[in-house]
PDB file of C-alpha atoms in Angstrom:
ATOM      1  CA  UNK A   1     -17.615  42.098 -30.373  1.00 32.00           C
ATOM      2  CA  UNK A   2     -15.109  42.891 -27.639  1.00 28.00           C
ATOM      3  CA  UNK A   3     -17.772  42.280 -25.001  1.00 32.00           C
ATOM      4  CA  UNK A   4     -18.611  38.832 -26.464  1.00 33.00           C
ATOM      5  CA  UNK A   5     -14.925  37.956 -26.654  1.00 31.00           C
ATOM      6  CA  UNK A   6     -14.421  39.104 -23.068  1.00 32.00           C
ATOM      7  CA  UNK A   7     -17.443  37.064 -21.948  1.00 36.00           C
ATOM      8  CA  UNK A   8     -16.191  33.957 -23.785  1.00 39.00           C
ATOM      9  CA  UNK A   9     -12.744  34.393 -22.312  1.00 41.00           C
ATOM     10  CA  UNK A  10     -14.177  34.656 -18.807  1.00 39.00           C
ATOM     11  CA  UNK A  11     -16.279  31.537 -19.348  1.00 41.00           C
ATOM     12  CA  UNK A  12     -13.273  29.628 -20.683  1.00 44.00           C
ATOM     13  CA  UNK A  13     -11.152  30.837 -17.776  1.00 43.00           C
ATOM     14  CA  UNK A  14     -13.729  29.533 -15.329  1.00 41.00           C
ATOM     15  CA  UNK A  15     -13.925  26.200 -17.140  1.00 42.00           C
ATOM     16  CA  UNK A  16     -10.203  25.531 -17.398  1.00 44.00           C
ATOM     17  CA  UNK A  17      -9.926  26.059 -13.666  1.00 44.00           C
ATOM     18  CA  UNK A  18     -11.502  22.611 -13.322  1.00 46.00           C
ATOM     19  CA  UNK A  19      -9.177  21.040 -15.900  1.00 55.00           C
ATOM     20  CA  UNK A  20     -10.098  21.319 -19.575  1.00 74.00           C
ATOM     21  CA  UNK A  21      -8.128  18.448 -21.083  1.00 80.00           C
ATOM     22  CA  UNK A  22      -6.155  15.364 -20.032  1.00 88.00           C
ATOM     23  CA  UNK A  23      -4.020  13.386 -22.451  1.00 91.00           C
ATOM     24  CA  UNK A  24      -1.869  10.410 -21.503  1.00 95.00           C
ATOM     25  CA  UNK A  25       0.319   8.104 -23.566  1.00 96.00           C
ATOM     26  CA  UNK A  26       1.730   4.964 -21.938  1.00 97.00           C
ATOM     27  CA  UNK A  27       4.180   2.273 -23.024  1.00 98.00           C
ATOM     28  CA  UNK A  28       4.370  -0.960 -21.036  1.00 98.00           C
ATOM     29  CA  UNK A  29       7.368  -3.026 -22.141  1.00 97.00           C
ATOM     30  CA  UNK A  30       7.992  -6.703 -21.387  1.00 96.00           C
ATOM     31  CA  UNK A  31      11.470  -8.196 -21.235  1.00 93.00           C
ATOM     32  CA  UNK A  32      11.029 -10.017 -24.562  1.00 95.00           C
ATOM     33  CA  UNK A  33      10.341  -6.711 -26.342  1.00 95.00           C
ATOM     34  CA  UNK A  34       6.568  -7.056 -26.567  1.00 97.00           C
ATOM     35  CA  UNK A  35       4.162  -4.758 -24.775  1.00 97.00           C
ATOM     36  CA  UNK A  36       1.188  -2.419 -24.992  1.00 97.00           C
ATOM     37  CA  UNK A  37       0.698   1.163 -26.091  1.00 97.00           C
ATOM     38  CA  UNK A  38      -2.172   2.904 -24.321  1.00 96.00           C
ATOM     39  CA  UNK A  39      -3.645   6.321 -24.989  1.00 93.00           C
ATOM     40  CA  UNK A  40      -6.143   8.137 -22.801  1.00 93.00           C
ATOM     41  CA  UNK A  41      -7.838  11.469 -23.430  1.00 88.00           C
ATOM     42  CA  UNK A  42     -10.625  13.312 -21.647  1.00 88.00           C
ATOM     43  CA  UNK A  43     -12.120  16.750 -22.190  1.00 84.00           C
ATOM     44  CA  UNK A  44     -14.143  18.922 -19.858  1.00 82.00           C
ATOM     45  CA  UNK A  45     -17.759  18.340 -20.878  1.00 80.00           C
ATOM     46  CA  UNK A  46     -18.916  21.863 -19.976  1.00 79.00           C
ATOM     47  CA  UNK A  47     -16.152  23.375 -22.100  1.00 74.00           C
ATOM     48  CA  UNK A  48     -17.074  21.214 -25.099  1.00 72.00           C
ATOM     49  CA  UNK A  49     -20.715  22.199 -24.774  1.00 73.00           C
ATOM     50  CA  UNK A  50     -19.751  25.867 -24.506  1.00 74.00           C
ATOM     51  CA  UNK A  51     -17.598  25.702 -27.620  1.00 68.00           C
ATOM     52  CA  UNK A  52     -19.853  23.487 -29.741  1.00 67.00           C
ATOM     53  CA  UNK A  53     -23.191  24.701 -28.416  1.00 67.00           C
ATOM     54  CA  UNK A  54     -24.391  21.120 -28.035  1.00 69.00           C
ATOM     55  CA  UNK A  55     -23.708  17.916 -26.129  1.00 71.00           C
ATOM     56  CA  UNK A  56     -20.744  15.931 -27.459  1.00 69.00           C
ATOM     57  CA  UNK A  57     -20.359  12.155 -27.157  1.00 72.00           C
ATOM     58  CA  UNK A  58     -17.076  10.274 -26.947  1.00 70.00           C
ATOM     59  CA  UNK A  59     -17.762   8.560 -30.264  1.00 71.00           C
ATOM     60  CA  UNK A  60     -17.950  11.945 -31.983  1.00 74.00           C
ATOM     61  CA  UNK A  61     -14.574  12.951 -30.577  1.00 70.00           C
ATOM     62  CA  UNK A  62     -13.078   9.675 -31.758  1.00 71.00           C
ATOM     63  CA  UNK A  63     -14.532  10.150 -35.227  1.00 72.00           C
ATOM     64  CA  UNK A  64     -13.145  13.680 -35.450  1.00 70.00           C
ATOM     65  CA  UNK A  65      -9.742  12.301 -34.452  1.00 66.00           C
ATOM     66  CA  UNK A  66      -9.918   9.653 -37.166  1.00 68.00           C
ATOM     67  CA  UNK A  67     -10.223   6.788 -34.656  1.00 76.00           C
ATOM     68  CA  UNK A  68     -12.488   3.873 -35.591  1.00 80.00           C
ATOM     69  CA  UNK A  69     -12.906   1.429 -32.669  1.00 81.00           C
ATOM     70  CA  UNK A  70     -14.081  -1.282 -35.075  1.00 83.00           C
ATOM     71  CA  UNK A  71     -10.842  -1.026 -37.051  1.00 85.00           C
ATOM     72  CA  UNK A  72      -8.513  -1.541 -34.091  1.00 89.00           C
ATOM     73  CA  UNK A  73      -6.098  -4.507 -34.417  1.00 91.00           C
ATOM     74  CA  UNK A  74      -6.598  -7.845 -32.695  1.00 93.00           C
ATOM     75  CA  UNK A  75      -5.920  -7.695 -28.969  1.00 94.00           C
ATOM     76  CA  UNK A  76      -6.716  -3.981 -28.701  1.00 95.00           C
ATOM     77  CA  UNK A  77      -9.095  -2.739 -26.010  1.00 94.00           C
ATOM     78  CA  UNK A  78     -11.407   0.265 -26.135  1.00 90.00           C
ATOM     79  CA  UNK A  79     -13.183   1.946 -23.238  1.00 90.00           C
ATOM     80  CA  UNK A  80     -15.389   5.044 -23.270  1.00 87.00           C
ATOM     81  CA  UNK A  81     -14.778   7.443 -20.376  1.00 84.00           C
ATOM     82  CA  UNK A  82     -17.913   9.526 -19.998  1.00 83.00           C
ATOM     83  CA  UNK A  83     -19.635  11.156 -17.020  1.00 82.00           C
ATOM     84  CA  UNK A  84     -21.108  14.495 -15.981  1.00 80.00           C
ATOM     85  CA  UNK A  85     -17.690  16.166 -15.825  1.00 82.00           C
ATOM     86  CA  UNK A  86     -15.703  14.735 -18.715  1.00 83.00           C
ATOM     87  CA  UNK A  87     -15.889  12.821 -21.961  1.00 86.00           C
ATOM     88  CA  UNK A  88     -13.119  10.763 -23.536  1.00 88.00           C
ATOM     89  CA  UNK A  89     -11.746   7.276 -24.150  1.00 90.00           C
ATOM     90  CA  UNK A  90      -8.941   4.876 -23.292  1.00 93.00           C
ATOM     91  CA  UNK A  91      -7.496   2.718 -26.077  1.00 94.00           C
ATOM     92  CA  UNK A  92      -4.803   0.073 -25.664  1.00 96.00           C
ATOM     93  CA  UNK A  93      -2.992  -1.594 -28.582  1.00 96.00           C
ATOM     94  CA  UNK A  94      -0.536  -4.503 -28.176  1.00 97.00           C
ATOM     95  CA  UNK A  95       2.767  -4.715 -30.035  1.00 96.00           C
ATOM     96  CA  UNK A  96       4.826  -7.817 -30.738  1.00 95.00           C
ATOM     97  CA  UNK A  97       8.329  -8.706 -29.601  1.00 96.00           C
ATOM     98  CA  UNK A  98      10.907  -7.462 -32.070  1.00 93.00           C
ATOM     99  CA  UNK A  99      14.516  -6.374 -32.342  1.00 90.00           C
ATOM    100  CA  UNK A 100      13.119  -3.034 -33.550  1.00 95.00           C
ATOM    101  CA  UNK A 101      10.790  -2.100 -30.697  1.00 96.00           C
ATOM    102  CA  UNK A 102      10.274   1.543 -31.822  1.00 95.00           C
ATOM    103  CA  UNK A 103       8.999   0.285 -35.195  1.00 95.00           C
ATOM    104  CA  UNK A 104       6.441  -1.922 -33.439  1.00 95.00           C
ATOM    105  CA  UNK A 105       5.363   0.988 -31.232  1.00 95.00           C
ATOM    106  CA  UNK A 106       5.069   3.100 -34.389  1.00 93.00           C
ATOM    107  CA  UNK A 107       2.705   0.533 -35.908  1.00 93.00           C
ATOM    108  CA  UNK A 108       0.653   0.403 -32.713  1.00 93.00           C
ATOM    109  CA  UNK A 109       0.390   4.203 -32.645  1.00 92.00           C
ATOM    110  CA  UNK A 110      -0.578   4.283 -36.328  1.00 89.00           C
ATOM    111  CA  UNK A 111      -3.470   1.932 -35.583  1.00 87.00           C
ATOM    112  CA  UNK A 112      -5.091   4.681 -33.501  1.00 81.00           C
ATOM    113  CA  UNK A 113      -6.008   6.822 -36.521  1.00 67.00           C
ATOM    114  CA  UNK A 114      -6.917   6.527 -40.167  1.00 54.00           C
ATOM    115  CA  UNK A 115      -4.077   8.807 -41.271  1.00 58.00           C
ATOM    116  CA  UNK A 116      -1.487   6.209 -40.281  1.00 57.00           C
ATOM    117  CA  UNK A 117       0.941   8.691 -38.755  1.00 70.00           C
ATOM    118  CA  UNK A 118       3.616   7.164 -36.524  1.00 85.00           C
ATOM    119  CA  UNK A 119       4.683   8.251 -33.092  1.00 90.00           C
ATOM    120  CA  UNK A 120       7.424  10.399 -34.666  1.00 89.00           C
ATOM    121  CA  UNK A 121       5.605  11.191 -37.917  1.00 77.00           C
ATOM    122  CA  UNK A 122       3.877  14.384 -38.973  1.00 78.00           C
ATOM    123  CA  UNK A 123       1.692  15.466 -36.108  1.00 74.00           C
ATOM    124  CA  UNK A 124       3.164  12.819 -33.822  1.00 83.00           C
ATOM    125  CA  UNK A 125       4.064  13.673 -30.225  1.00 88.00           C
ATOM    126  CA  UNK A 126       7.824  13.017 -30.656  1.00 92.00           C
ATOM    127  CA  UNK A 127      10.565  13.942 -33.092  1.00 93.00           C
ATOM    128  CA  UNK A 128      12.783  11.096 -31.847  1.00 95.00           C
ATOM    129  CA  UNK A 129      11.902   7.885 -30.047  1.00 96.00           C
ATOM    130  CA  UNK A 130      14.379   5.142 -29.141  1.00 96.00           C
ATOM    131  CA  UNK A 131      13.924   2.019 -27.005  1.00 96.00           C
ATOM    132  CA  UNK A 132      16.864  -0.376 -27.306  1.00 95.00           C
ATOM    133  CA  UNK A 133      18.229  -3.383 -25.438  1.00 95.00           C
ATOM    134  CA  UNK A 134      21.559  -2.690 -23.745  1.00 95.00           C
ATOM    135  CA  UNK A 135      24.676  -4.888 -23.787  1.00 93.00           C
ATOM    136  CA  UNK A 136      23.827  -6.283 -20.347  1.00 92.00           C
ATOM    137  CA  UNK A 137      20.254  -7.218 -21.451  1.00 93.00           C
ATOM    138  CA  UNK A 138      18.648  -4.182 -19.841  1.00 95.00           C
ATOM    139  CA  UNK A 139      16.805  -1.428 -21.741  1.00 97.00           C
ATOM    140  CA  UNK A 140      17.582   2.180 -22.639  1.00 97.00           C
ATOM    141  CA  UNK A 141      14.885   4.704 -23.550  1.00 98.00           C
ATOM    142  CA  UNK A 142      15.325   8.158 -25.029  1.00 98.00           C
ATOM    143  CA  UNK A 143      12.792  10.429 -26.722  1.00 97.00           C
ATOM    144  CA  UNK A 144      12.353  14.095 -27.611  1.00 96.00           C
ATOM    145  CA  UNK A 145       8.965  15.785 -27.751  1.00 92.00           C
ATOM    146  CA  UNK A 146       7.923  17.745 -30.796  1.00 84.00           C
ATOM    147  CA  UNK A 147       8.313  21.495 -30.602  1.00 77.00           C
ATOM    148  CA  UNK A 148       5.039  23.379 -30.796  1.00 70.00           C
ATOM    149  CA  UNK A 149       4.332  26.884 -31.991  1.00 65.00           C
ATOM    150  CA  UNK A 150       3.663  29.579 -29.457  1.00 64.00           C
ATOM    151  CA  UNK A 151      -0.075  29.664 -28.789  1.00 59.00           C
ATOM    152  CA  UNK A 152      -2.236  32.767 -29.023  1.00 60.00           C
ATOM    153  CA  UNK A 153      -3.748  34.236 -25.880  1.00 62.00           C
ATOM    154  CA  UNK A 154      -7.051  32.329 -25.974  1.00 56.00           C
ATOM    155  CA  UNK A 155      -5.419  28.992 -26.880  1.00 59.00           C
ATOM    156  CA  UNK A 156      -2.828  29.482 -24.164  1.00 59.00           C
ATOM    157  CA  UNK A 157      -5.679  30.054 -21.718  1.00 59.00           C
ATOM    158  CA  UNK A 158      -7.390  26.876 -22.895  1.00 58.00           C
ATOM    159  CA  UNK A 159      -4.188  24.891 -22.400  1.00 62.00           C
ATOM    160  CA  UNK A 160      -3.189  26.531 -19.135  1.00 62.00           C
ATOM    161  CA  UNK A 161      -4.675  23.722 -17.052  1.00 66.00           C
ATOM    162  CA  UNK A 162      -4.359  20.925 -19.619  1.00 76.00           C
ATOM    163  CA  UNK A 163      -2.119  17.957 -18.879  1.00 79.00           C
ATOM    164  CA  UNK A 164      -0.183  15.651 -21.171  1.00 91.00           C
ATOM    165  CA  UNK A 165       1.635  12.766 -19.498  1.00 95.00           C
ATOM    166  CA  UNK A 166       3.923  10.097 -20.889  1.00 97.00           C
ATOM    167  CA  UNK A 167       4.237   6.913 -18.841  1.00 97.00           C
ATOM    168  CA  UNK A 168       6.844   4.196 -19.315  1.00 98.00           C
ATOM    169  CA  UNK A 169       7.095   0.825 -17.587  1.00 98.00           C
ATOM    170  CA  UNK A 170      10.414  -0.965 -18.144  1.00 97.00           C
ATOM    171  CA  UNK A 171      11.266  -4.548 -17.162  1.00 95.00           C
ATOM    172  CA  UNK A 172      13.899  -5.047 -14.488  1.00 94.00           C
ATOM    173  CA  UNK A 173      15.211  -2.299 -12.224  1.00 94.00           C
ATOM    174  CA  UNK A 174      15.429   1.312 -13.379  1.00 96.00           C
ATOM    175  CA  UNK A 175      18.980   2.450 -12.688  1.00 96.00           C
ATOM    176  CA  UNK A 176      18.809   5.947 -14.177  1.00 96.00           C
ATOM    177  CA  UNK A 177      16.125   8.319 -15.443  1.00 97.00           C
ATOM    178  CA  UNK A 178      15.137  11.969 -15.602  1.00 98.00           C
ATOM    179  CA  UNK A 179      11.425  11.245 -15.033  1.00 98.00           C
ATOM    180  CA  UNK A 180       9.439  13.941 -13.275  1.00 97.00           C
ATOM    181  CA  UNK A 181       8.155  11.315 -10.843  1.00 97.00           C
ATOM    182  CA  UNK A 182       7.929   7.581 -10.258  1.00 97.00           C
ATOM    183  CA  UNK A 183       4.668   5.855  -9.353  1.00 97.00           C
ATOM    184  CA  UNK A 184       4.380   3.197  -6.649  1.00 95.00           C
ATOM    185  CA  UNK A 185       4.626   0.349  -9.153  1.00 95.00           C
ATOM    186  CA  UNK A 186       7.836   1.770 -10.654  1.00 95.00           C
ATOM    187  CA  UNK A 187       6.204   3.413 -13.690  1.00 97.00           C
ATOM    188  CA  UNK A 188       8.130   6.480 -14.876  1.00 98.00           C
ATOM    189  CA  UNK A 189       6.083   9.613 -15.563  1.00 98.00           C
ATOM    190  CA  UNK A 190       7.023  12.729 -17.543  1.00 97.00           C
ATOM    191  CA  UNK A 191       4.983  15.926 -17.861  1.00 94.00           C
ATOM    192  CA  UNK A 192       4.979  16.903 -21.543  1.00 90.00           C
ATOM    193  CA  UNK A 193       4.742  20.610 -22.437  1.00 82.00           C
ATOM    194  CA  UNK A 194       1.797  21.399 -24.692  1.00 76.00           C
ATOM    195  CA  UNK A 195       3.439  24.544 -25.998  1.00 72.00           C
ATOM    196  CA  UNK A 196       6.976  25.819 -26.315  1.00 68.00           C
ATOM    197  CA  UNK A 197      10.289  24.042 -26.729  1.00 73.00           C
ATOM    198  CA  UNK A 198      11.003  20.299 -26.897  1.00 89.00           C
ATOM    199  CA  UNK A 199      11.681  18.068 -23.899  1.00 93.00           C
ATOM    200  CA  UNK A 200      14.138  15.169 -23.825  1.00 96.00           C
ATOM    201  CA  UNK A 201      13.350  12.101 -21.732  1.00 97.00           C
ATOM    202  CA  UNK A 202      15.656   9.210 -20.911  1.00 98.00           C
ATOM    203  CA  UNK A 203      15.759   6.104 -18.713  1.00 98.00           C
ATOM    204  CA  UNK A 204      17.901   2.978 -18.341  1.00 98.00           C
ATOM    205  CA  UNK A 205      17.023  -0.312 -16.677  1.00 97.00           C
ATOM    206  CA  UNK A 206      19.035  -3.344 -15.612  1.00 95.00           C
ATOM    207  CA  UNK A 207      17.789  -6.862 -16.425  1.00 90.00           C
ATOM    208  CA  UNK A 208      15.513  -8.627 -13.952  1.00 75.00           C
ATOM    209  CA  UNK A 209      17.528 -10.157 -11.089  1.00 69.00           C
ATOM    210  CA  UNK A 210      18.226 -13.756 -12.076  1.00 47.00           C
ATOM    211  CA  UNK A 211      20.557 -14.339  -9.134  1.00 45.00           C
ATOM    212  CA  UNK A 212      17.828 -14.859  -6.538  1.00 46.00           C
ATOM    213  CA  UNK A 213      16.787 -18.435  -7.427  1.00 49.00           C
ATOM    214  CA  UNK A 214      20.396 -19.402  -8.109  1.00 44.00           C
ATOM    215  CA  UNK A 215      21.497 -18.120  -4.714  1.00 44.00           C
ATOM    216  CA  UNK A 216      18.748 -20.139  -3.035  1.00 47.00           C
ATOM    217  CA  UNK A 217      19.865 -23.304  -4.830  1.00 45.00           C
ATOM    218  CA  UNK A 218      23.479 -22.673  -3.871  1.00 47.00           C
ATOM    219  CA  UNK A 219      22.512 -22.018  -0.240  1.00 51.00           C
ATOM    220  CA  UNK A 220      20.532 -25.265  -0.021  1.00 53.00           C
ATOM    221  CA  UNK A 221      23.381 -27.180  -1.632  1.00 55.00           C
ATOM    222  CA  UNK A 222      25.800 -25.631   0.851  1.00 57.00           C
ATOM    223  CA  UNK A 223      23.663 -26.671   3.817  1.00 55.00           C
ATOM    224  CA  UNK A 224      23.359 -30.224   2.512  1.00 62.00           C
ATOM    225  CA  UNK A 225      27.115 -30.396   1.966  1.00 58.00           C
ATOM    226  CA  UNK A 226      27.735 -29.126   5.509  1.00 56.00           C
ATOM    227  CA  UNK A 227      25.370 -31.742   6.961  1.00 54.00           C
ATOM    228  CA  UNK A 228      27.165 -34.450   5.012  1.00 57.00           C
ATOM    229  CA  UNK A 229      30.562 -33.287   6.262  1.00 59.00           C
ATOM    230  CA  UNK A 230      29.389 -33.182   9.884  1.00 56.00           C
ATOM    231  CA  UNK A 231      27.857 -36.629   9.536  1.00 59.00           C
ATOM    232  CA  UNK A 232      31.034 -38.042   8.054  1.00 57.00           C
ATOM    233  CA  UNK A 233      33.157 -36.459  10.805  1.00 58.00           C
ATOM    234  CA  UNK A 234      30.948 -37.950  13.552  1.00 57.00           C
ATOM    235  CA  UNK A 235      31.067 -41.354  11.902  1.00 51.00           C
ATOM    236  CA  UNK A 236      34.842 -41.448  11.714  1.00 54.00           C
ATOM    237  CA  UNK A 237      35.161 -40.079  15.261  1.00 59.00           C
ATOM    238  CA  UNK A 238      32.941 -42.891  16.543  1.00 59.00           C
ATOM    239  CA  UNK A 239      35.015 -45.408  14.667  1.00 55.00           C
ATOM    240  CA  UNK A 240      38.222 -44.131  16.322  1.00 55.00           C
ATOM    241  CA  UNK A 241      36.743 -44.268  19.854  1.00 52.00           C
ATOM    242  CA  UNK A 242      35.738 -47.975  19.629  1.00 48.00           C
ATOM    243  CA  UNK A 243      38.740 -50.135  20.846  1.00 53.00           C
ATOM    244  CA  UNK A 244      40.016 -52.726  18.471  1.00 50.00           C
ATOM    245  CA  UNK A 245      39.158 -56.303  19.514  1.00 50.00           C
ATOM    246  CA  UNK A 246      41.758 -59.091  19.703  1.00 53.00           C
ATOM    247  CA  UNK A 247      40.457 -61.962  17.593  1.00 54.00           C
ATOM    248  CA  UNK A 248      41.633 -64.404  20.362  1.00 58.00           C
ATOM    249  CA  UNK A 249      39.801 -62.501  23.118  1.00 55.00           C
ATOM    250  CA  UNK A 250      36.135 -63.371  23.469  1.00 57.00           C
ATOM    251  CA  UNK A 251      33.656 -60.543  23.856  1.00 55.00           C
ATOM    252  CA  UNK A 252      32.926 -59.524  27.477  1.00 55.00           C
ATOM    253  CA  UNK A 253      29.474 -61.130  27.511  1.00 57.00           C
ATOM    254  CA  UNK A 254      30.467 -64.258  25.613  1.00 54.00           C
ATOM    255  CA  UNK A 255      30.067 -67.639  27.500  1.00 56.00           C
ATOM    256  CA  UNK A 256      33.288 -69.409  28.544  1.00 56.00           C
ATOM    257  CA  UNK A 257      34.729 -71.704  25.975  1.00 53.00           C
ATOM    258  CA  UNK A 258      34.224 -75.437  26.620  1.00 50.00           C
TER     259      UNK A 258
END
């Protein structure tokens, strides 16, 4: 028994070295409060075959997770991610503009499974999730990950090379955040712990710069006004330099009076 356990542990250790699991959750927010919630997961195919003793398809994993691609809401997209190394899926669900953005994100997250659990519900990834418009028409995000129980030795080994990322794309310019990194397109990325204590994430953005077009209009108007002033000044200067003519004095080129 100990020998089999030791052998299994060694096999698992070798497998996780190549990355056993990837999980990503992304929120892309538009300025009107609408957006998309996207989830991506992929498992090491060799590890799944070792554990299950058979080949596992992405559809089977979805079914076990309570996800029915045919039951996804209108506008959702579904893509199987499957090759020799990994098996998984990417699912994207839109949410509508609303004054209560977290509630819309909750509904989008609930659409991913038949249990209907929200993003902060039982088994959800967060215990708190807030995404509110600020007084200056920017956005403020704050969320706390759910605390997980300490894993046993084998589970901890399985999760040692697993990754769980949360990505957030906010409209406008991000003025403050505690993200672990920022991607080239401005997307904020946090590494979420799969075991241990909770993690608090926060970010604030300013509204998109509306001053650019206005400044261009003002600059053009200023140039036109300057041209008009210069033109007027030249006109009046020319008028002053032309001597006044005596009505009784004929022009220089006029023929003599008869």
